[in-house]
Amino acid sequence: MEKEYESKDILFPEEGHPLTEEDTEDIAERIQDLVEQDQRPEAVEVISHLHPADQGEVLDELPVETQQQILEALPPEEVAEILEHLDSEDAATIAGGLEPDVLSDILDETDPDVTADIIKQLPEEQALDVIGEMEEAEEVIPLLQYPDDSAGGLMSLEYVVVKDSATTNEALDTLRQQEPEVEDIRSIFVVDADEHLVGELSIARLALAKFGTMVRDIMDTEIIFVTTDTNQEECARVMERYDLDQLPVVNEEKRFVGVILSEDVIDVIEEEATEDMYKLASISGERVSGPLRSSIKNRLPWLSLNLATTFLAALVISLFESTIAKVVTLAVFLPVVAGQGGIGGTQTLTLVVRSMALGEITKRGGIRLLGREAILGILHGLILGIIVGLVAYFWKGNYMLGVVLGLAMIGNLIVAGLTGAGIPILLNRLKIDPAVSSAVVVTTCTDVIGFLLFLGLAAVFISFLL
């Protein structure tokens, strides 16, 4: 039975109004109903009224078979716009089910940098078939050589470039000729006879210049650029530091090859922040909609490693079995010591790893950071140590238990601060990604040392605890 939709506003939202998640789900449900009722033209009409970004979100809610039916019915240029608003993985997933001849027509209408990102995500045989069918393959193939996370993989080939020997009249002619092909012209890049980047010329300065003036006489020669192998995270830092809305890219011979736009960097910042967060939780590359096999492959090794480290903590506790047997109350407070140390270490670790990603920590600054975290550990330890000591005293009626617990808390929070800051700094020096390995090491250190401090002090003062 066909469902009733009371308002057409959901199916054809007012222009300028962004869709909510609920709207997206409702539209996807309506499209699926229409397809199941063999009303594909009506389904295509519904999705055609949406912004390309919303079209991508709606398609993502649909079954793969329905996605393919909709994409095959839409004009290639419209599908190209949809793919340009998706990340490369989602775009490849949605487009990957299409026949090579259909997909090649779509990718011919897609920005070359986006096309390259999508092709890299496809199986090798399918990628070769698609490239073989494409008319614009020569624009895409050079981009396939660059890693996804490099400036070369991020750059766009849509730009306007003129020779430094050109006049303003010639530069304006070039601008008019290339304007239909370049959607967003922010400035003109200037190269010499060997294609080396030598300057940049704003549209405003070109428009105000006298006819016949040489471009080299009015161009800005103080330009910031990166090479094709520069990491995308560094590109984002450069653009943020110098407040750039575009960043030229050169190859090893310093020849101009592309430009990175500010909107691309926004995606990079989000991607890198998400990646760091996932790495801290040891689930890098995983998605909630991903296959179970992938999730198990991502998580199980780290869970196994963490299991091994918990046995190490258990071994420490076993060394004090006789002490715990005499004062069973000690077992009650073990989670308190471990929990506070773990949280303190994680707080510091998260701050340090993110600061490293943003380039805020220098080699000299690392030593100052260790001192700062040690002081914070002492202060936090004193405050929390006094609190838990008083709680232990009033709860169990033994002042020495409170003293032992308080001292262990102070020591463990100092350790948490030092390890939370020191371990990622050390791993970074060793060229190991601190976001990947630090969390397990920090947690192990705070658990083991926390238990050693608490139970060791309890063993020393056992006569006062009985």
GROMACS .gro file of C-alpha atoms in nm:
model
  466
    1MET     CA    1   0.000   0.000   0.000
    2GLU     CA    2   0.135   0.342  -0.099
    3LYS     CA    3   0.214   0.575   0.189
    4GLU     CA    4   0.061   0.920   0.206
    5TYR     CA    5   0.288   1.223   0.234
    6GLU     CA    6   0.096   1.519   0.371
    7SER     CA    7   0.336   1.791   0.265
    8LYS     CA    8   0.523   1.838  -0.059
    9ASP     CA    9   0.767   2.058   0.135
   10ILE     CA   10   0.946   1.742   0.243
   11LEU     CA   11   0.973   1.615  -0.113
   12PHE     CA   12   1.045   1.954  -0.267
   13PRO     CA   13   1.193   2.167   0.015
   14GLU     CA   14   1.196   2.544  -0.016
   15GLU     CA   15   1.507   2.671  -0.191
   16GLY     CA   16   1.779   2.774   0.052
   17HIS     CA   17   1.646   2.562   0.338
   18PRO     CA   18   1.891   2.287   0.442
   19LEU     CA   19   1.750   1.939   0.492
   20THR     CA   20   1.739   1.787   0.837
   21GLU     CA   21   1.829   1.421   0.895
   22GLU     CA   22   1.459   1.346   0.931
   23ASP     CA   23   1.387   1.515   0.596
   24THR     CA   24   1.662   1.310   0.433
   25GLU     CA   25   1.520   0.985   0.566
   26ASP     CA   26   1.165   1.080   0.459
   27ILE     CA   27   1.275   1.166   0.106
   28ALA     CA   28   1.479   0.847   0.076
   29GLU     CA   29   1.179   0.645   0.192
   30ARG     CA   30   0.955   0.817  -0.063
   31ILE     CA   31   1.202   0.753  -0.345
   32GLN     CA   32   1.231   0.388  -0.249
   33ASP     CA   33   0.851   0.355  -0.250
   34LEU     CA   34   0.831   0.509  -0.597
   35VAL     CA   35   1.101   0.280  -0.735
   36GLU     CA   36   0.929  -0.027  -0.591
   37GLN     CA   37   0.606   0.088  -0.762
   38ASP     CA   38   0.788   0.112  -1.099
   39GLN     CA   39   0.763   0.492  -1.093
   40ARG     CA   40   1.130   0.566  -1.151
   41PRO     CA   41   1.071   0.895  -1.342
   42GLU     CA   42   0.880   1.031  -1.040
   43ALA     CA   43   1.161   0.914  -0.809
   44VAL     CA   44   1.418   1.089  -1.028
   45GLU     CA   45   1.205   1.406  -1.024
   46VAL     CA   46   1.204   1.404  -0.643
   47ILE     CA   47   1.582   1.380  -0.612
   48SER     CA   48   1.641   1.628  -0.896
   49HIS     CA   49   1.486   1.907  -0.688
   50LEU     CA   50   1.753   1.873  -0.419
   51HIS     CA   51   2.091   2.038  -0.379
   52PRO     CA   52   2.376   1.806  -0.491
   53ALA     CA   53   2.498   1.777  -0.130
   54ASP     CA   54   2.149   1.667  -0.021
   55GLN     CA   55   2.121   1.433  -0.317
   56GLY     CA   56   2.433   1.255  -0.195
   57GLU     CA   57   2.291   1.221   0.157
   58VAL     CA   58   1.963   1.082   0.023
   59LEU     CA   59   2.139   0.834  -0.205
   60ASP     CA   60   2.344   0.712   0.089
   61GLU     CA   61   2.017   0.612   0.261
   62LEU     CA   62   1.902   0.401  -0.033
   63PRO     CA   63   1.982   0.037  -0.118
   64VAL     CA   64   2.265  -0.011  -0.371
   65GLU     CA   65   2.026  -0.134  -0.642
   66THR     CA   66   1.808   0.177  -0.606
   67GLN     CA   67   2.115   0.402  -0.609
   68GLN     CA   68   2.222   0.257  -0.943
   69GLN     CA   69   1.875   0.298  -1.095
   70ILE     CA   70   1.861   0.663  -0.991
   71LEU     CA   71   2.216   0.743  -1.103
   72GLU     CA   72   2.163   0.582  -1.444
   73ALA     CA   73   1.851   0.796  -1.496
   74LEU     CA   74   2.016   1.127  -1.402
   75PRO     CA   75   2.222   1.330  -1.653
   76PRO     CA   76   2.600   1.265  -1.618
   77GLU     CA   77   2.671   1.629  -1.525
   78GLU     CA   78   2.417   1.612  -1.241
   79VAL     CA   79   2.568   1.290  -1.105
   80ALA     CA   80   2.911   1.454  -1.131
   81GLU     CA   81   2.795   1.735  -0.903
   82ILE     CA   82   2.666   1.482  -0.651
   83LEU     CA   83   3.000   1.297  -0.646
   84GLU     CA   84   3.189   1.624  -0.598
   85HIS     CA   85   2.996   1.686  -0.275
   86LEU     CA   86   3.078   1.342  -0.129
   87ASP     CA   87   3.403   1.218   0.019
   88SER     CA   88   3.596   0.990  -0.215
   89GLU     CA   89   3.507   0.670  -0.028
   90ASP     CA   90   3.131   0.737  -0.037
   91ALA     CA   91   3.153   0.856  -0.398
   92ALA     CA   92   3.336   0.539  -0.502
   93THR     CA   93   3.086   0.322  -0.315
   94ILE     CA   94   2.788   0.489  -0.484
   95ALA     CA   95   2.943   0.507  -0.831
   96GLY     CA   96   3.132   0.177  -0.819
   97GLY     CA   97   2.826  -0.031  -0.907
   98LEU     CA   98   2.778   0.143  -1.243
   99GLU     CA   99   2.896  -0.002  -1.572
  100PRO     CA  100   3.235   0.136  -1.689
  101ASP     CA  101   3.084   0.317  -1.990
  102VAL     CA  102   2.821   0.488  -1.770
  103LEU     CA  103   3.071   0.577  -1.497
  104SER     CA  104   3.324   0.709  -1.749
  105ASP     CA  105   3.065   0.952  -1.891
  106ILE     CA  106   2.997   1.078  -1.538
  107LEU     CA  107   3.366   1.114  -1.448
  108ASP     CA  108   3.431   1.305  -1.770
  109GLU     CA  109   3.201   1.573  -1.622
  110THR     CA  110   3.363   1.558  -1.277
  111ASP     CA  111   3.655   1.772  -1.159
  112PRO     CA  112   3.979   1.586  -1.239
  113ASP     CA  113   4.099   1.589  -0.876
  114VAL     CA  114   3.769   1.436  -0.759
  115THR     CA  115   3.779   1.182  -1.042
  116ALA     CA  116   4.131   1.076  -0.943
  117ASP     CA  117   4.024   1.029  -0.581
  118ILE     CA  118   3.729   0.811  -0.688
  119ILE     CA  119   3.933   0.599  -0.930
  120LYS     CA  120   4.190   0.528  -0.657
  121GLN     CA  121   3.910   0.376  -0.447
  122LEU     CA  122   3.792   0.139  -0.724
  123PRO     CA  123   3.924  -0.216  -0.775
  124GLU     CA  124   4.223  -0.210  -1.012
  125GLU     CA  125   4.049  -0.389  -1.301
  126GLN     CA  126   3.742  -0.166  -1.281
  127ALA     CA  127   3.961   0.146  -1.256
  128LEU     CA  128   4.150   0.052  -1.572
  129ASP     CA  129   3.824  -0.015  -1.759
  130VAL     CA  130   3.683   0.324  -1.655
  131ILE     CA  131   4.000   0.513  -1.751
  132GLY     CA  132   4.001   0.335  -2.087
  133GLU     CA  133   3.647   0.462  -2.156
  134MET     CA  134   3.708   0.822  -2.044
  135GLU     CA  135   3.757   1.104  -2.293
  136GLU     CA  136   3.928   1.326  -2.032
  137ALA     CA  137   4.163   1.055  -1.904
  138GLU     CA  138   4.477   1.256  -1.989
  139GLU     CA  139   4.377   1.516  -1.727
  140VAL     CA  140   4.322   1.254  -1.458
  141ILE     CA  141   4.613   1.013  -1.509
  142PRO     CA  142   4.885   1.256  -1.383
  143LEU     CA  143   4.694   1.298  -1.056
  144LEU     CA  144   4.685   0.924  -0.988
  145GLN     CA  145   5.057   0.918  -0.908
  146TYR     CA  146   5.015   1.128  -0.592
  147PRO     CA  147   4.915   0.985  -0.251
  148ASP     CA  148   4.568   1.084  -0.132
  149ASP     CA  149   4.707   1.265   0.173
  150SER     CA  150   4.957   1.478  -0.021
  151ALA     CA  151   4.932   1.821  -0.182
  152GLY     CA  152   4.939   1.648  -0.521
  153GLY     CA  153   4.642   1.433  -0.426
  154LEU     CA  154   4.456   1.733  -0.289
  155MET     CA  155   4.521   1.991  -0.560
  156SER     CA  156   4.281   2.101  -0.831
  157LEU     CA  157   4.371   2.153  -1.195
  158GLU     CA  158   4.117   2.432  -1.237
  159TYR     CA  159   4.321   2.753  -1.248
  160VAL     CA  160   4.420   3.038  -1.478
  161VAL     CA  161   4.789   3.078  -1.559
  162VAL     CA  162   4.976   3.331  -1.776
  163LYS     CA  163   5.339   3.392  -1.868
  164ASP     CA  164   5.529   3.673  -1.693
  165SER     CA  165   5.613   3.809  -2.037
  166ALA     CA  166   5.245   3.862  -2.120
  167THR     CA  167   5.076   4.202  -2.122
  168THR     CA  168   4.762   4.284  -1.926
  169ASN     CA  169   4.566   4.271  -2.253
  170GLU     CA  170   4.684   3.914  -2.314
  171ALA     CA  171   4.617   3.819  -1.952
  172LEU     CA  172   4.259   3.946  -1.981
  173ASP     CA  173   4.211   3.749  -2.304
  174THR     CA  174   4.338   3.434  -2.130
  175LEU     CA  175   4.104   3.500  -1.838
  176ARG     CA  176   3.804   3.535  -2.069
  177GLN     CA  177   3.893   3.217  -2.258
  178GLN     CA  178   3.940   3.003  -1.947
  179GLU     CA  179   3.658   3.147  -1.735
  180PRO     CA  180   3.394   2.896  -1.859
  181GLU     CA  181   3.622   2.605  -1.761
  182VAL     CA  182   3.729   2.737  -1.419
  183GLU     CA  183   3.435   2.771  -1.180
  184ASP     CA  184   3.606   2.978  -0.910
  185ILE     CA  185   3.876   3.221  -1.030
  186ARG     CA  186   4.035   3.394  -0.730
  187SER     CA  187   4.359   3.512  -0.891
  188ILE     CA  188   4.587   3.440  -1.183
  189PHE     CA  189   4.911   3.249  -1.139
  190VAL     CA  190   5.219   3.368  -1.326
  191VAL     CA  191   5.495   3.143  -1.461
  192ASP     CA  192   5.816   3.204  -1.654
  193ALA     CA  193   5.915   3.050  -1.987
  194ASP     CA  194   6.007   2.723  -1.811
  195GLU     CA  195   5.671   2.701  -1.627
  196HIS     CA  196   5.832   2.790  -1.291
  197LEU     CA  197   5.593   2.971  -1.057
  198VAL     CA  198   5.714   3.331  -1.023
  199GLY     CA  199   5.412   3.530  -0.907
  200GLU     CA  200   5.041   3.577  -0.855
  201LEU     CA  201   4.811   3.846  -0.990
  202SER     CA  202   4.478   3.941  -0.836
  203ILE     CA  203   4.180   4.000  -1.062
  204ALA     CA  204   4.134   4.347  -0.912
  205ARG     CA  205   4.492   4.454  -0.986
  206LEU     CA  206   4.465   4.319  -1.341
  207ALA     CA  207   4.137   4.503  -1.400
  208LEU     CA  208   4.281   4.834  -1.276
  209ALA     CA  209   4.612   4.809  -1.462
  210LYS     CA  210   4.679   5.011  -1.775
  211PHE     CA  211   4.649   4.831  -2.106
  212GLY     CA  212   4.983   4.710  -2.234
  213THR     CA  213   5.143   4.686  -1.890
  214MET     CA  214   5.366   4.381  -1.848
  215VAL     CA  215   5.232   4.121  -1.606
  216ARG     CA  216   5.576   4.088  -1.440
  217ASP     CA  217   5.556   4.457  -1.343
  218ILE     CA  218   5.232   4.428  -1.146
  219MET     CA  219   5.236   4.070  -1.014
  220ASP     CA  220   5.292   3.982  -0.650
  221THR     CA  221   5.622   3.794  -0.622
  222GLU     CA  222   5.594   3.715  -0.250
  223ILE     CA  223   5.401   3.392  -0.285
  224ILE     CA  224   5.366   3.095  -0.053
  225PHE     CA  225   5.363   2.752  -0.219
  226VAL     CA  226   5.406   2.383  -0.138
  227THR     CA  227   5.543   2.087  -0.330
  228THR     CA  228   5.337   1.793  -0.450
  229ASP     CA  229   5.471   1.563  -0.177
  230THR     CA  230   5.378   1.796   0.111
  231ASN     CA  231   5.145   1.625   0.359
  232GLN     CA  232   4.786   1.754   0.344
  233GLU     CA  233   4.795   1.837   0.715
  234GLU     CA  234   5.095   2.065   0.656
  235CYS     CA  235   4.908   2.227   0.364
  236ALA     CA  236   4.620   2.305   0.601
  237ARG     CA  237   4.862   2.456   0.854
  238VAL     CA  238   5.025   2.674   0.587
  239MET     CA  239   4.692   2.807   0.463
  240GLU     CA  240   4.577   2.879   0.817
  241ARG     CA  241   4.905   3.046   0.918
  242TYR     CA  242   4.917   3.278   0.617
  243ASP     CA  243   4.538   3.322   0.587
  244LEU     CA  244   4.529   3.196   0.227
  245ASP     CA  245   4.218   3.109   0.030
  246GLN     CA  246   4.425   2.917  -0.225
  247LEU     CA  247   4.769   2.759  -0.219
  248PRO     CA  248   4.975   2.695  -0.535
  249VAL     CA  249   5.150   2.360  -0.575
  250VAL     CA  250   5.478   2.299  -0.760
  251ASN     CA  251   5.661   1.979  -0.856
  252GLU     CA  252   6.022   1.878  -0.784
  253GLU     CA  253   6.146   2.110  -1.061
  254LYS     CA  254   5.946   2.398  -0.906
  255ARG     CA  255   5.707   2.399  -1.201
  256PHE     CA  256   5.350   2.506  -1.126
  257VAL     CA  257   5.114   2.207  -1.142
  258GLY     CA  258   4.799   2.288  -0.942
  259VAL     CA  259   4.623   2.477  -0.667
  260ILE     CA  260   4.466   2.382  -0.333
  261LEU     CA  261   4.146   2.570  -0.244
  262SER     CA  262   4.031   2.667   0.105
  263GLU     CA  263   3.719   2.448   0.085
  264ASP     CA  264   3.941   2.145   0.022
  265VAL     CA  265   4.141   2.229   0.335
  266ILE     CA  266   3.823   2.241   0.545
  267ASP     CA  267   3.764   1.878   0.449
  268VAL     CA  268   4.126   1.797   0.537
  269ILE     CA  269   4.099   1.955   0.882
  270GLU     CA  270   3.783   1.755   0.955
  271GLU     CA  271   3.937   1.437   0.815
  272GLU     CA  272   4.261   1.474   1.014
  273ALA     CA  273   4.077   1.556   1.338
  274THR     CA  274   3.852   1.253   1.290
  275GLU     CA  275   4.149   1.033   1.205
  276ASP     CA  276   4.338   1.140   1.519
  277MET     CA  277   4.031   1.078   1.734
  278TYR     CA  278   3.983   0.732   1.582
  279LYS     CA  279   4.350   0.647   1.628
  280LEU     CA  280   4.336   0.740   1.996
  281ALA     CA  281   4.056   0.486   2.028
  282SER     CA  282   4.243   0.238   1.803
  283ILE     CA  283   3.962   0.222   1.545
  284SER     CA  284   4.120   0.411   1.255
  285GLY     CA  285   3.940   0.380   0.924
  286GLU     CA  286   3.624   0.225   1.071
  287ARG     CA  287   3.270   0.342   1.000
  288VAL     CA  288   2.944   0.264   1.178
  289SER     CA  289   2.799   0.128   0.853
  290GLY     CA  290   3.109  -0.077   0.771
  291PRO     CA  291   3.121  -0.458   0.752
  292LEU     CA  292   3.167  -0.660   1.071
  293ARG     CA  293   3.481  -0.823   0.935
  294SER     CA  294   3.646  -0.483   0.894
  295SER     CA  295   3.548  -0.379   1.248
  296ILE     CA  296   3.688  -0.702   1.394
  297LYS     CA  297   4.010  -0.659   1.196
  298ASN     CA  298   4.046  -0.302   1.325
  299ARG     CA  299   3.961  -0.358   1.688
  300LEU     CA  300   4.069  -0.711   1.782
  301PRO     CA  301   4.449  -0.656   1.763
  302TRP     CA  302   4.429  -0.356   1.995
  303LEU     CA  303   4.186  -0.529   2.230
  304SER     CA  304   4.428  -0.823   2.243
  305LEU     CA  305   4.720  -0.591   2.319
  306ASN     CA  306   4.517  -0.419   2.589
  307LEU     CA  307   4.431  -0.761   2.734
  308ALA     CA  308   4.802  -0.840   2.759
  309THR     CA  309   4.868  -0.514   2.943
  310THR     CA  310   4.584  -0.580   3.188
  311PHE     CA  311   4.754  -0.908   3.277
  312LEU     CA  312   5.063  -0.702   3.356
  313ALA     CA  313   4.856  -0.491   3.595
  314ALA     CA  314   4.708  -0.811   3.740
  315LEU     CA  315   5.061  -0.943   3.793
  316VAL     CA  316   5.145  -0.634   3.999
  317ILE     CA  317   4.836  -0.688   4.214
  318SER     CA  318   4.930  -1.054   4.262
  319LEU     CA  319   5.262  -0.945   4.416
  320PHE     CA  320   5.064  -0.800   4.705
  321GLU     CA  321   4.817  -1.084   4.760
  322SER     CA  322   4.926  -1.127   5.122
  323THR     CA  323   4.881  -0.755   5.189
  324ILE     CA  324   4.532  -0.755   5.035
  325ALA     CA  325   4.444  -1.070   5.229
  326LYS     CA  326   4.526  -0.889   5.553
  327VAL     CA  327   4.344  -0.568   5.457
  328VAL     CA  328   4.068  -0.663   5.212
  329THR     CA  329   3.949  -0.301   5.206
  330LEU     CA  330   4.247  -0.219   4.981
  331ALA     CA  331   4.076  -0.403   4.693
  332VAL     CA  332   3.783  -0.163   4.717
  333PHE     CA  333   4.002   0.137   4.629
  334LEU     CA  334   4.207  -0.017   4.346
  335PRO     CA  335   3.961   0.104   4.075
  336VAL     CA  336   3.979   0.457   4.222
  337VAL     CA  337   4.356   0.476   4.180
  338ALA     CA  338   4.353   0.321   3.831
  339GLY     CA  339   4.051   0.518   3.710
  340GLN     CA  340   4.182   0.861   3.809
  341GLY     CA  341   4.525   0.788   3.665
  342GLY     CA  342   4.374   0.665   3.340
  343ILE     CA  343   4.152   0.970   3.298
  344GLY     CA  344   4.435   1.209   3.385
  345GLY     CA  345   4.666   1.043   3.134
  346THR     CA  346   4.400   1.042   2.862
  347GLN     CA  347   4.329   1.414   2.914
  348THR     CA  348   4.697   1.503   2.873
  349LEU     CA  349   4.744   1.260   2.585
  350THR     CA  350   4.450   1.400   2.387
  351LEU     CA  351   4.573   1.757   2.436
  352VAL     CA  352   4.931   1.674   2.335
  353VAL     CA  353   4.843   1.462   2.029
  354ARG     CA  354   4.608   1.729   1.895
  355SER     CA  355   4.864   2.005   1.961
  356MET     CA  356   5.122   1.801   1.770
  357ALA     CA  357   4.883   1.764   1.478
  358LEU     CA  358   4.840   2.142   1.472
  359GLY     CA  359   5.217   2.200   1.489
  360GLU     CA  360   5.194   2.379   1.823
  361ILE     CA  361   5.465   2.176   2.000
  362THR     CA  362   5.832   2.232   1.913
  363LYS     CA  363   6.130   2.026   2.035
  364ARG     CA  364   6.217   2.291   2.291
  365GLY     CA  365   5.853   2.331   2.388
  366GLY     CA  366   5.829   1.960   2.467
  367ILE     CA  367   6.048   1.995   2.778
  368ARG     CA  368   5.841   2.288   2.902
  369LEU     CA  369   5.528   2.083   2.842
  370LEU     CA  370   5.660   1.796   3.056
  371GLY     CA  371   5.729   2.040   3.340
  372ARG     CA  372   5.384   2.193   3.306
  373GLU     CA  373   5.211   1.854   3.314
  374ALA     CA  374   5.416   1.746   3.617
  375ILE     CA  375   5.302   2.057   3.805
  376LEU     CA  376   4.942   1.996   3.700
  377GLY     CA  377   4.974   1.636   3.817
  378ILE     CA  378   5.096   1.752   4.159
  379LEU     CA  379   4.814   2.007   4.194
  380HIS     CA  380   4.544   1.766   4.075
  381GLY     CA  381   4.691   1.493   4.292
  382LEU     CA  382   4.691   1.714   4.602
  383ILE     CA  383   4.330   1.821   4.552
  384LEU     CA  384   4.194   1.476   4.462
  385GLY     CA  385   4.426   1.300   4.706
  386ILE     CA  386   4.290   1.503   4.996
  387ILE     CA  387   3.933   1.435   4.882
  388VAL     CA  388   3.975   1.056   4.846
  389GLY     CA  389   4.180   1.042   5.165
  390LEU     CA  390   3.900   1.207   5.360
  391VAL     CA  391   3.642   0.980   5.196
  392ALA     CA  392   3.847   0.671   5.288
  393TYR     CA  393   3.893   0.794   5.646
  394PHE     CA  394   3.525   0.872   5.710
  395TRP     CA  395   3.410   0.559   5.524
  396LYS     CA  396   3.646   0.306   5.677
  397GLY     CA  397   3.750   0.494   5.993
  398ASN     CA  398   4.125   0.452   5.934
  399TYR     CA  399   4.331   0.767   5.888
  400MET     CA  400   4.635   0.579   5.751
  401LEU     CA  401   4.421   0.427   5.475
  402GLY     CA  402   4.329   0.780   5.375
  403VAL     CA  403   4.697   0.886   5.381
  404VAL     CA  404   4.808   0.587   5.171
  405LEU     CA  405   4.529   0.640   4.917
  406GLY     CA  406   4.596   1.014   4.898
  407LEU     CA  407   4.972   0.967   4.843
  408ALA     CA  408   4.908   0.703   4.575
  409MET     CA  409   4.665   0.939   4.401
  410ILE     CA  410   4.921   1.223   4.399
  411GLY     CA  411   5.194   0.997   4.262
  412ASN     CA  412   4.975   0.840   3.996
  413LEU     CA  413   4.844   1.172   3.864
  414ILE     CA  414   5.203   1.297   3.833
  415VAL     CA  415   5.282   0.980   3.638
  416ALA     CA  416   4.967   1.034   3.427
  417GLY     CA  417   5.076   1.385   3.333
  418LEU     CA  418   5.434   1.284   3.252
  419THR     CA  419   5.340   0.976   3.050
  420GLY     CA  420   5.048   1.147   2.877
  421ALA     CA  421   5.287   1.416   2.752
  422GLY     CA  422   5.614   1.225   2.734
  423ILE     CA  423   5.508   0.913   2.546
  424PRO     CA  424   5.358   1.090   2.240
  425ILE     CA  425   5.662   1.322   2.228
  426LEU     CA  426   5.896   1.021   2.238
  427LEU     CA  427   5.698   0.830   1.974
  428ASN     CA  428   5.699   1.138   1.751
  429ARG     CA  429   6.079   1.159   1.782
  430LEU     CA  430   6.098   0.792   1.681
  431LYS     CA  431   5.882   0.868   1.372
  432ILE     CA  432   5.593   0.662   1.510
  433ASP     CA  433   5.243   0.811   1.489
  434PRO     CA  434   5.170   0.907   1.853
  435ALA     CA  435   4.796   0.893   1.794
  436VAL     CA  436   4.809   0.519   1.722
  437SER     CA  437   5.018   0.373   2.004
  438SER     CA  438   5.009   0.618   2.293
  439ALA     CA  439   4.675   0.534   2.458
  440VAL     CA  440   4.758   0.171   2.542
  441VAL     CA  441   5.103   0.263   2.676
  442VAL     CA  442   4.973   0.550   2.892
  443THR     CA  443   4.692   0.338   3.038
  444THR     CA  444   4.934   0.056   3.117
  445CYS     CA  445   5.175   0.295   3.292
  446THR     CA  446   4.907   0.456   3.508
  447ASP     CA  447   4.754   0.119   3.602
  448VAL     CA  448   5.083  -0.052   3.688
  449ILE     CA  449   5.245   0.240   3.868
  450GLY     CA  450   4.920   0.333   4.042
  451PHE     CA  451   4.882  -0.019   4.182
  452LEU     CA  452   5.251  -0.031   4.279
  453LEU     CA  453   5.225   0.297   4.467
  454PHE     CA  454   4.900   0.215   4.646
  455LEU     CA  455   4.975  -0.144   4.739
  456GLY     CA  456   5.342  -0.076   4.802
  457LEU     CA  457   5.261   0.202   5.050
  458ALA     CA  458   4.996  -0.021   5.206
  459ALA     CA  459   5.257  -0.296   5.254
  460VAL     CA  460   5.496  -0.049   5.420
  461PHE     CA  461   5.232   0.081   5.659
  462ILE     CA  462   5.047  -0.248   5.702
  463SER     CA  463   5.069  -0.232   6.082
  464PHE     CA  464   4.873   0.095   6.083
  465LEU     CA  465   4.602  -0.047   5.856
  466LEU     CA  466   4.517  -0.356   6.059
   0.00000   0.00000   0.00000
